[in-house]
XYZ file of C-alpha atoms in Angstrom:
584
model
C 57.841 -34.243 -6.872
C 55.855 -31.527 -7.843
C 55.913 -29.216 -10.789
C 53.559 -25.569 -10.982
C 52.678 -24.520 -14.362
C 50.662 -20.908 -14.656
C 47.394 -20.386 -16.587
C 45.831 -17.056 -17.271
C 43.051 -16.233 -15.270
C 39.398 -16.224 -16.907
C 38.249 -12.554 -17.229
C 34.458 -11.629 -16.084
C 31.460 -8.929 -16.580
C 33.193 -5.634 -15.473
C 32.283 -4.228 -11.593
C 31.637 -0.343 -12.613
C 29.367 0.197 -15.883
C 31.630 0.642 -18.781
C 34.488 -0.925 -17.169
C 36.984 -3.420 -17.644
C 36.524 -6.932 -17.311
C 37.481 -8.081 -13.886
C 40.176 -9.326 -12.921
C 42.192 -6.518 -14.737
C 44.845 -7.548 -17.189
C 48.140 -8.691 -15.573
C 46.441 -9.686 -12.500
C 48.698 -12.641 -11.301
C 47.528 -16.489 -12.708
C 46.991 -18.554 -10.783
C 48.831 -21.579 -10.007
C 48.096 -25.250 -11.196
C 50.075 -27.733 -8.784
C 50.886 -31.084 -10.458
C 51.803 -33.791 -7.679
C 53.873 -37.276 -9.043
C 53.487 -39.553 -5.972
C 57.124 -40.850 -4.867
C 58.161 -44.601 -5.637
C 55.688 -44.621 -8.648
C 56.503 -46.544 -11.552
C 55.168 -47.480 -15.124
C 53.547 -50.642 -15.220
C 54.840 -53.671 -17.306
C 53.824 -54.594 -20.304
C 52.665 -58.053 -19.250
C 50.733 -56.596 -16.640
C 48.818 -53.705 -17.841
C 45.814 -54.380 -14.935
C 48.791 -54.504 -11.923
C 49.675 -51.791 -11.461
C 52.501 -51.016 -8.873
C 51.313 -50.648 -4.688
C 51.362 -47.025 -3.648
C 54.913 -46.790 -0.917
C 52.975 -46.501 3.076
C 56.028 -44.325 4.451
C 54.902 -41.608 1.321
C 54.058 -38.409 3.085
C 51.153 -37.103 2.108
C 51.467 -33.439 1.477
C 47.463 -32.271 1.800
C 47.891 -33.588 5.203
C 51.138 -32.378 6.367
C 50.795 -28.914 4.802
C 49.689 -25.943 6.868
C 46.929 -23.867 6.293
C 47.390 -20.446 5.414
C 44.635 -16.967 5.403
C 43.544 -15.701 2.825
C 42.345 -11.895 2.615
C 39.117 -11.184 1.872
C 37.989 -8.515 -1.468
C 35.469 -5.798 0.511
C 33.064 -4.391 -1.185
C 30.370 -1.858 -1.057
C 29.003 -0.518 2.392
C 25.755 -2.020 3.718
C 24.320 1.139 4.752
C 24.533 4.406 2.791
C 27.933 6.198 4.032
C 28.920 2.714 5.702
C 32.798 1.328 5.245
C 33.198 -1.395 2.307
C 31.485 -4.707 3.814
C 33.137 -6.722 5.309
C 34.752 -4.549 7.746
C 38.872 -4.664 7.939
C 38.364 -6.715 10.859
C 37.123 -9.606 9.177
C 39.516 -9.109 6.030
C 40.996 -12.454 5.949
C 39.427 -16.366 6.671
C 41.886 -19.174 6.590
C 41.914 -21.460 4.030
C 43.380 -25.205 3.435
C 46.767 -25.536 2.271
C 45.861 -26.993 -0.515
C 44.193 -23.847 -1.751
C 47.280 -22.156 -0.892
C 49.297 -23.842 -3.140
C 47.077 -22.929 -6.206
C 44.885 -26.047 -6.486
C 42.621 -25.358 -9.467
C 38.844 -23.855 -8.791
C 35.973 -26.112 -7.983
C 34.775 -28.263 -10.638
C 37.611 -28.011 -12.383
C 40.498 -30.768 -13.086
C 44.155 -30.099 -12.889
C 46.061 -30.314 -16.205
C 48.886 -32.824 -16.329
C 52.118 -31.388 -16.231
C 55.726 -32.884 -17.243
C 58.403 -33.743 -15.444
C 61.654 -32.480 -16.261
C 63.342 -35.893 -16.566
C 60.599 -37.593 -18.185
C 58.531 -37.595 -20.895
C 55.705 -39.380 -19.164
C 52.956 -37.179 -17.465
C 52.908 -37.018 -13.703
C 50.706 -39.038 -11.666
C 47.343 -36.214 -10.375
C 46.380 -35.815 -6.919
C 42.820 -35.185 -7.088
C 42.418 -31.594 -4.564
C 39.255 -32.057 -2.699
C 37.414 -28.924 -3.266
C 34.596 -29.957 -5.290
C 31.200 -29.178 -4.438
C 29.150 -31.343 -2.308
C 28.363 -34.304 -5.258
C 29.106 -37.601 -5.265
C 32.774 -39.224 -5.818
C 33.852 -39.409 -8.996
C 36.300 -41.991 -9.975
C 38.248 -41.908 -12.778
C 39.026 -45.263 -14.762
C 42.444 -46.432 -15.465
C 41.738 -47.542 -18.749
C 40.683 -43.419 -19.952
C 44.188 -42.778 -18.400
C 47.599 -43.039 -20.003
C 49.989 -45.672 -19.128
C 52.476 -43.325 -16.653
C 49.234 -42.706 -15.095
C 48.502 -46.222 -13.180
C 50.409 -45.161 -10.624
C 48.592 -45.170 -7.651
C 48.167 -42.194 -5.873
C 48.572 -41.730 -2.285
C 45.631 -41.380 -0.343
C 44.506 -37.810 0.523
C 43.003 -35.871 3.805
C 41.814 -32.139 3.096
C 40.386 -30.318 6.449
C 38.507 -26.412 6.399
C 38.569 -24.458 8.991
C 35.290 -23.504 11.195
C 34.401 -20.233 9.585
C 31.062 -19.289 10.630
C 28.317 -17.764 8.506
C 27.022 -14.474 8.021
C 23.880 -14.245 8.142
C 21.911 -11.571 6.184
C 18.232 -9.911 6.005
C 14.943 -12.074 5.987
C 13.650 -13.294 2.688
C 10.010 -12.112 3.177
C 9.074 -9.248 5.639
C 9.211 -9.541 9.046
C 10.809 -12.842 8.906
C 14.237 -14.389 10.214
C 17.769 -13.609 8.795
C 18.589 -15.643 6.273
C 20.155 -18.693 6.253
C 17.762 -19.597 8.710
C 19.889 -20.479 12.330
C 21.171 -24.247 11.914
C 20.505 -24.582 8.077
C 23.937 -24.274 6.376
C 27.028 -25.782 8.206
C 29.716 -23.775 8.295
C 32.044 -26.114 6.849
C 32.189 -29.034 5.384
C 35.175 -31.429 5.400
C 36.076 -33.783 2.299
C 36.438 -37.644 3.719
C 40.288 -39.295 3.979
C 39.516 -41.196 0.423
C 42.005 -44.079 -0.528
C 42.454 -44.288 -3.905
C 42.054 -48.025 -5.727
C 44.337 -49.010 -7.666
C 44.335 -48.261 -11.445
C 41.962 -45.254 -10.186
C 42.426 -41.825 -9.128
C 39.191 -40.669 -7.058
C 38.151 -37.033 -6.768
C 36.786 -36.803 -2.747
C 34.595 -33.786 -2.778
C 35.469 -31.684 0.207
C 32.663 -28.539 0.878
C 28.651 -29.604 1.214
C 26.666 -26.119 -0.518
C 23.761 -27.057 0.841
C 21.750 -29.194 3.422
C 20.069 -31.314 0.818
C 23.387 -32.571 0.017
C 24.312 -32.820 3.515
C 24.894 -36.879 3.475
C 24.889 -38.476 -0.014
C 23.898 -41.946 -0.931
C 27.423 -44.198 -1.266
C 26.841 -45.745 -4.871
C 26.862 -49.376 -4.767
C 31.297 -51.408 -5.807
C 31.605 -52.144 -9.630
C 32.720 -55.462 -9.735
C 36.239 -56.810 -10.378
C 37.004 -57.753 -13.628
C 40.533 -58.756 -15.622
C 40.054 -55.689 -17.561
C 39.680 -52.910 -15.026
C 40.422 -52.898 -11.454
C 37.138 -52.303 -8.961
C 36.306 -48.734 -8.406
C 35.360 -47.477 -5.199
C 33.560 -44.487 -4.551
C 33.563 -42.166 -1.556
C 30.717 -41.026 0.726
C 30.218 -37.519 0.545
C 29.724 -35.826 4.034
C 28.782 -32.139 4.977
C 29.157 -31.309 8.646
C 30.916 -29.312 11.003
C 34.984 -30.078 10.898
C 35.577 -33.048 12.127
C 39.074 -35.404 13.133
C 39.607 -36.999 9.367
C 40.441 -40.936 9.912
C 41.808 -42.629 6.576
C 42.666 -46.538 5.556
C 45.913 -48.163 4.231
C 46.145 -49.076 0.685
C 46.338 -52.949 -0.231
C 48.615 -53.702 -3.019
C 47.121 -56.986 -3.467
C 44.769 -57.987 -6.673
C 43.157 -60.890 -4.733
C 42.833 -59.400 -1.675
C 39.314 -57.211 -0.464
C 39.244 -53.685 -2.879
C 39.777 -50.700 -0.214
C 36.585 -48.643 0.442
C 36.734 -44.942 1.736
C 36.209 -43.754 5.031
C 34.617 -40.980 6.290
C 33.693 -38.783 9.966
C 29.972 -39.538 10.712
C 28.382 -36.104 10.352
C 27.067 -34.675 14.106
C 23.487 -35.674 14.365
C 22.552 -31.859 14.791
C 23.624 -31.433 11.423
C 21.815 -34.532 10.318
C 18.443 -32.932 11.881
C 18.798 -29.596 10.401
C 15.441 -28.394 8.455
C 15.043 -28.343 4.525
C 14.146 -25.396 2.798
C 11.661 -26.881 0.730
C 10.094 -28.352 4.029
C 9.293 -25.203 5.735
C 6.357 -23.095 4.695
C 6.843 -19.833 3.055
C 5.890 -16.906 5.334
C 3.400 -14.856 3.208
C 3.554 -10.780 4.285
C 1.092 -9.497 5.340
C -1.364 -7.767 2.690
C -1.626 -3.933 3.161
C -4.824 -2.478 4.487
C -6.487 -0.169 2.006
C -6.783 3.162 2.189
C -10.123 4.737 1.863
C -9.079 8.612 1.551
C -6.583 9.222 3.807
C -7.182 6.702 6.278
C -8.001 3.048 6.683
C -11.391 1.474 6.954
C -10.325 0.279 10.686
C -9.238 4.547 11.256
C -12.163 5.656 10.027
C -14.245 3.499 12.081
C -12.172 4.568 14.973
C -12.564 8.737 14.001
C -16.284 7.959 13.883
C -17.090 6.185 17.301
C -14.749 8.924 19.104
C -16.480 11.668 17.173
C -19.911 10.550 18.461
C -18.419 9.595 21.617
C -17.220 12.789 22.380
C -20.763 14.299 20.542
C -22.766 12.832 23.358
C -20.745 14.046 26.013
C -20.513 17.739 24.773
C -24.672 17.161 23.749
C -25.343 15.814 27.681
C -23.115 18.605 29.183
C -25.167 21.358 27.439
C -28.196 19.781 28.180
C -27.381 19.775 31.841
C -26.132 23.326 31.558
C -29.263 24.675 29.941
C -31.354 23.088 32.675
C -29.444 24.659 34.973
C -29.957 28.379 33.313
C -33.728 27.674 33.540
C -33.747 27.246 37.063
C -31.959 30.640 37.494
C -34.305 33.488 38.745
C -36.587 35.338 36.394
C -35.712 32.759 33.383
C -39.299 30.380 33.591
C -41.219 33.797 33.336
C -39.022 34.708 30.521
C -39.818 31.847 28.888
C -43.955 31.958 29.915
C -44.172 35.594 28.354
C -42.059 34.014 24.646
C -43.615 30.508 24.403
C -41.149 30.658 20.765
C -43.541 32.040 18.344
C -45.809 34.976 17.527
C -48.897 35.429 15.858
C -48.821 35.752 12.389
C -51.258 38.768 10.267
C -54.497 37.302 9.503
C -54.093 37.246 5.638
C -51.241 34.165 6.171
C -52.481 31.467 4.645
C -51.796 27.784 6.697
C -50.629 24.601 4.538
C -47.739 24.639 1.500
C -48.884 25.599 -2.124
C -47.781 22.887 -4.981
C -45.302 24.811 -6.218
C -43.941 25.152 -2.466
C -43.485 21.405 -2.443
C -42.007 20.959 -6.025
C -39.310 23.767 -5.581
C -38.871 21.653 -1.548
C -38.316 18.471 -3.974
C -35.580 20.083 -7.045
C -34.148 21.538 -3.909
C -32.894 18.628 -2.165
C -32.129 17.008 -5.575
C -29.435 19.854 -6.726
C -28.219 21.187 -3.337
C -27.296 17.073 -2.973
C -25.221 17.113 -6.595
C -24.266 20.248 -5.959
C -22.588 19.899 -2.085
C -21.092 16.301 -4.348
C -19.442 18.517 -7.432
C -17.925 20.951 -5.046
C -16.028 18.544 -2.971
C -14.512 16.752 -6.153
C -13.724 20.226 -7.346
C -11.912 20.505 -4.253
C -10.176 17.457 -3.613
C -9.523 16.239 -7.101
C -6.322 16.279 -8.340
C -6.445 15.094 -11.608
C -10.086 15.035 -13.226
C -11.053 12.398 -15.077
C -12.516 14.875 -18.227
C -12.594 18.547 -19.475
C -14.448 20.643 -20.962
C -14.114 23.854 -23.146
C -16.843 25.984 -24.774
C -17.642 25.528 -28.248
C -17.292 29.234 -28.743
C -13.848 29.143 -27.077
C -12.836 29.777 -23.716
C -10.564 28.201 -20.894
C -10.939 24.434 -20.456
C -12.460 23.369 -17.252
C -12.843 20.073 -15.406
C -16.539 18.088 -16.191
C -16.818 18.088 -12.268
C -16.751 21.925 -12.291
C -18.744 22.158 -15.554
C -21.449 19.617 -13.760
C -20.958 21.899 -10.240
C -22.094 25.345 -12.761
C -24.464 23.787 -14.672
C -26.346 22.838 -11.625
C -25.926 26.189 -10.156
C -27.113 27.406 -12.713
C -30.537 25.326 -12.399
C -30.621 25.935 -8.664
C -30.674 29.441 -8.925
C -33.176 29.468 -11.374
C -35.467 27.137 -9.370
C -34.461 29.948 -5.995
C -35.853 32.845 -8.223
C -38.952 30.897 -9.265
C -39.476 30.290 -5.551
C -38.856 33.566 -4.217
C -40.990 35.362 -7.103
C -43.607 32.813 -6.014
C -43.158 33.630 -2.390
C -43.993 37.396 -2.735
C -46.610 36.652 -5.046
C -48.435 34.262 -2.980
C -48.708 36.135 0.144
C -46.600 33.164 1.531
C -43.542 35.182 2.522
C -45.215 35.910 5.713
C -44.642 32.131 6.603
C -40.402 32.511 6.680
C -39.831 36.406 6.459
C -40.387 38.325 9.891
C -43.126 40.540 10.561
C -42.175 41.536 14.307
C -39.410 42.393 16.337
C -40.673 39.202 18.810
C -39.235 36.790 16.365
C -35.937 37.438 18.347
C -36.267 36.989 22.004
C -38.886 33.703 21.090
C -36.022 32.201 19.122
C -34.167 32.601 21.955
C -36.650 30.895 24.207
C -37.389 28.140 21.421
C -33.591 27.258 21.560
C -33.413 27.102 25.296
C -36.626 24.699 25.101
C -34.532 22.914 22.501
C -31.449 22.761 24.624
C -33.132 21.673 27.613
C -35.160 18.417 25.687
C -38.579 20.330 26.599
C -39.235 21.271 22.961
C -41.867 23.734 21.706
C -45.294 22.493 20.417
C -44.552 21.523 16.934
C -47.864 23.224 14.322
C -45.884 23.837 11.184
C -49.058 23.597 9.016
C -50.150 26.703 10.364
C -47.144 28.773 11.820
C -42.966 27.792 11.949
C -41.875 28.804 15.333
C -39.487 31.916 15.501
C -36.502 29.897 15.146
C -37.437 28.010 12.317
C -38.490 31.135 10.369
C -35.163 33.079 11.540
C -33.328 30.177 9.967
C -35.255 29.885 6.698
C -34.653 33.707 6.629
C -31.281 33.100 6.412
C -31.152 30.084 3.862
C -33.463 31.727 1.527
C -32.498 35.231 1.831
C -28.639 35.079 2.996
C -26.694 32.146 2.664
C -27.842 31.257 -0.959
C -27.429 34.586 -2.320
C -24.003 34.495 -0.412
C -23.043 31.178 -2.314
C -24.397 32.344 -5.272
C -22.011 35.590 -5.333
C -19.350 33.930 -4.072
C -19.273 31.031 -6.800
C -19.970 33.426 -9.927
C -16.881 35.673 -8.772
C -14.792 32.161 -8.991
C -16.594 30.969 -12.011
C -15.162 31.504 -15.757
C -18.136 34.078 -16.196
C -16.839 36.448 -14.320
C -15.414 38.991 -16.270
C -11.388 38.853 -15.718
C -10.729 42.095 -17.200
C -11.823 44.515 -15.270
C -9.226 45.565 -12.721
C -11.206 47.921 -10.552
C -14.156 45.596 -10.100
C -11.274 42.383 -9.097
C -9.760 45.055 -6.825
C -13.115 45.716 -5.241
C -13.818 41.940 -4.789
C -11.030 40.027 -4.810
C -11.011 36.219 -5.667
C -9.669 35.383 -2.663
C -12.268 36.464 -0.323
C -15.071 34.624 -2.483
C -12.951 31.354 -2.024
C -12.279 32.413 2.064
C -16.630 32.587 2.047
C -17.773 29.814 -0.473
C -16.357 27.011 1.325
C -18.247 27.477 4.942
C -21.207 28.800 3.540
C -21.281 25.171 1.807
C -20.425 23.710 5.303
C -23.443 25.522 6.414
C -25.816 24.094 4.389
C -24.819 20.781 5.017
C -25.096 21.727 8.916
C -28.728 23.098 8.387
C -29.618 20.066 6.231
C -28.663 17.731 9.354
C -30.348 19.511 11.834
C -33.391 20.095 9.688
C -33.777 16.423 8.382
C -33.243 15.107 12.181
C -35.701 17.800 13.586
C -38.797 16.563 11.206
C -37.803 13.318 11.905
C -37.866 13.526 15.950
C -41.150 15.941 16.122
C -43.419 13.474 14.106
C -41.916 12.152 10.601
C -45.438 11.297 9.410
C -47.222 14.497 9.915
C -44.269 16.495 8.696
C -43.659 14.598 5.494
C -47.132 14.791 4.802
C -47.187 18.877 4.723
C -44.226 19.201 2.103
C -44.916 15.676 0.133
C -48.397 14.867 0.382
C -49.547 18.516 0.870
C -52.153 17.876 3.970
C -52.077 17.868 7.439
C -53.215 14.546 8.010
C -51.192 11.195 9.634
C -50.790 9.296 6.924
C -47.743 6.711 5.399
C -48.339 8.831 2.148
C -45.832 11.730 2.461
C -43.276 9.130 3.698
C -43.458 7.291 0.253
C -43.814 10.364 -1.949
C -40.331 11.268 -0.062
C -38.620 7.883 0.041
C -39.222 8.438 -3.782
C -37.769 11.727 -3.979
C -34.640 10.285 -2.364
C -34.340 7.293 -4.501
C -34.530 10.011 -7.285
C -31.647 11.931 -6.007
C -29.636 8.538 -5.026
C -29.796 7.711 -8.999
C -28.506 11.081 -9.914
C -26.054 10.981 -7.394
C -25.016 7.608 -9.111
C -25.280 9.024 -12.553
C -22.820 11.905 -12.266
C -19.953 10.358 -13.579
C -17.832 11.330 -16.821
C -19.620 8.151 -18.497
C -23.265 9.746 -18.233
C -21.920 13.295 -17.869
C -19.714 13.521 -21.469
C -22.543 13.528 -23.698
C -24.726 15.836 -21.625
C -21.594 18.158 -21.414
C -20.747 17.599 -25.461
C -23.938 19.591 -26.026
C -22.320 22.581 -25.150
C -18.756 22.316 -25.695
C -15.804 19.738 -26.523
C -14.755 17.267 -24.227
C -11.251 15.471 -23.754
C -9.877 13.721 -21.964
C -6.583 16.075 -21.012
């Protein structure tokens, strides 16, 4: 006999932000089935521990009633402009019957309902549809008299419904639930209830830990309380259900449940907590734009391809002195001329001190420019005390030693003209052109000139300190003032004349140039006899000595600390002597 009796539905958190709670009001309750098992009677009064045998020709309705579908809620797409997931295909998965006929949710326990012609409760059917846990039994002494019934033994299959598997947990790893670890269904053991007990079977296994739970040990027979029996919980693929008849007799062996022995695949399957986390792999770090690995790369095919373009040329230029008339060209311009008798040889003191604040500032300075640059946000400013824009501290460090570098250039230069030294870089003849030409073939070609810079540069040497002296660093110079905040922005017909944008189109390569000439000048001394050369701008004598080498090692530990030093730490009180500095 059974009897359904409604209860509202428990209302949730809302599925849209500022929503309703979900389900919506007047969604449909759902149905709580109460069961009385046929043939059951109230015990006697004399015999409160017999209770009467459970009839063997009872059907049992969990076995004998169908399973049904049940269709499933989709919800949002999986990709972006994707159908609700799942897809309509897979809209409905079939369910036991005795979900269909509004057994209460997992965990929970039905609510006794009465009978129509009674006033005793009906006897409960346990549903099997608890979680995978261990079988409770409930004692007949917590239960009312109408109660002791016993209740017919129960048999609750699941379909095969396989499951979905999703993305990895860590990168690069497998879908998750890993292949074999969750079993797609679990099925409930046939449990036969003892008498004076009802038994909840649980009927779905959640996880693999659970997959076969311990049986607990029989409580023993007493006078008071019949023997409870629990069940043995079993997760595993759906298997044939087998089940025991009841025994109605007090004396006799107490009934035990029976269950399918789980496949031994299922058995076997692989705990979580057994396998070891897959750790991703750490990002490689970025050192500019490109890794340390990519720069590496960049810099062996850079000098890879360097050699081959350096050996082609030298193979071409030893080629054009083999053509005709080329070795007599090159016997009538050895690569250098004779210089007016009033040159003096050697390099005057301040020569080799105006050589030394040289490669200090043109090494900060080159250093300034390219944060100027490439810096996006600066990590100071600065703005004149007596008012004015605010600038970055790496372009108020990039002026201020512009500033000093020019003045060290004019000290040099008035120096120069002074001396009598100009003769040594500025061009007295119109030779100085075809013996740079011969000096770079001899270059080219490996056969270099004879090397007596104590006494005379070679033409191209002195064309090229022409240029640095006399060109390229009053072309910087220009060039930087006209994009400097000294320039005077006012004046329309002088920014007309010289617009900004050509001084930015020119100040960038001329930089490039220096740092070209600086290459090729440090590699030159280097490769024509490092000792002797140091010594004429260091040590200030022509001799072979290690003492030029230190006094330059020096000068380049010098300009390493600076280049260390220029930093908004060191630079912020140098710069507050002049102006305010903040930090936006």
């Amino acid at each position: 006999m059974t009897a359904t009796q409604s209860r509202p539905l428990r209302r949730g958190l809302p599925r849209v932000p500022g929503g309703d709670p979900w389900p919506a009001a007047g969604q449909a309750p759902a149905p709580i089935v109460m069961e009385r098992a046929e043939g059951a009677t109230a015990p006697a009064a004399a015999h409160p521990t017999e209770p009467a045998a459970p009839d063997p020709a009872a059907p049992d309705p969990a076995v004998n009633a169908d399973a049904g579908t049940r269709q499933l809620r989709r919800g949002l797409p999986r990709v972006p402009g994707g159908e609700p997931w799942p897809p309509a295909a897979l809209g409905s998965v079939p369910v036991p019957a005795s979900a269909m006929s509004g057994a209460p949710a997992a965990g929970e326990a039905a609510a006794p309902a009465l009978d129509s012609d009674s006033a005793e409760p009906a006897a409960l059917v346990a549903p099997a549809t608890a979680a995978a846990t261990p079988a409770q039994a409930i004692p007949a002494a917590t239960l009312p008299a109408a109660t002791l019934a016993t209740a017919p033994a129960t048999t609750t299959t699941a379909a095969a419904t396989p499951l979905r598997r999703g993305l990895p947990r860590v990168p690069g790893g497998e879908p998750w639930p890993l292949a074999g670890l969750a079993p797609s269904a679990a099925v409930a053991p046939t449990v036969q209830a003892a008498p004076g007990h009802i038994v909840q079977a649980p009927a779905r296994a959640t996880s693999v830990e659970h997959a076969v739970a311990e049986a607990e040990p029989p409580v023993a027979a007493s006078a008071q309380e019949a023997p409870v029996v629990p069940a043995t919980t079993v997760a595993s693929v759906p298997a044939v259900p087998a089940s025991a008849p009841a025994s109605a007799s007090s004396s006799g062996p107490v009934p035990t449940a029976t269950a399918t022995a789980a496949p031994a695949a299922a058995a076997a399957a692989p705990s979580v907590a057994a396998q070891k986390p897959v750790r991703p792999k750490a990002e490689a770090r970025l050192y500019g734009s490109r890794t340390l690995g990519q720069w590496i790369k960049l810099v062996v095919i850079l000098a890879a391809g360097a050699v081959a373009a350096a050996g082609i040329l030298v193979l071409a230029a030893r080629g054009v002195t083999t053509l005709p008339g080329v070795p007599a060209f090159l016997d009538r311009y050895p690569g250098e001329y004779s210089l007016p008798e009033t040159a003096e040889p050697g390099f005057p003191w301040w020569a080799q001190w105006s050589h030394f604040l040289n490669i200090f500032l043109i090494a900060l300075i080159i250093r300034s420019g390219y944060q100027v640059r490439t810096q996006q946000k600066p990590p100071a400013f600065w703005t004149p005390k007596r008012g004015g824009k605010k600038i970055s501290i790496n372009l108020w460090l990039h002026q201020s030693l512009d500033i000093l570098w020019l003045v060290n250039g004019l000290i040099f230069v008035v120096l120069l003209f002074a001396s009598g030294h100009w003769m040594r870089i500025l061009p007295t003849s119109w030779e100085v052109f075809p013996n740079a030409l011969s000096a770079l073939l001899q270059y080219i070609t490996l056969d270099w000139p004879v090397e007596n810079g104590w006494v005379n540069y070679n033409s191209l040497q002195q064309l090229m300190y022409f240029i640095v002296v006399f060109v390229a660093a009053p072309l910087a110079a220009i060039t930087g003032v006209r994009m400097s905040e000294f320039w005077p922005k006012n004046t329309k017909t002088l920014n007309r004349a010289y617009p900004i944008e050509i001084a930015r189109a020119v100040h960038f390569p001329t930089m490039l140039f220096f740092v070209a000439f600086i290459l090729v000048h440090v590699f030159l001394v280097f490769a024509t006899g490092a000792l002797r050369n140091l010594n004429h701008m260091f040590g200030g004598t022509d001799a072979v000595n290690w003492a030029g080498f230190w006094l330059f090692a020096a000068a380049i530990a010098v300009t390493a600390a600076g280049w260390y030093a220029a930093r908004p730490i060191v630079l912020a009180p140098l710069a507050r002597l002049s102006g305010q500095v903040s930090s936006r």
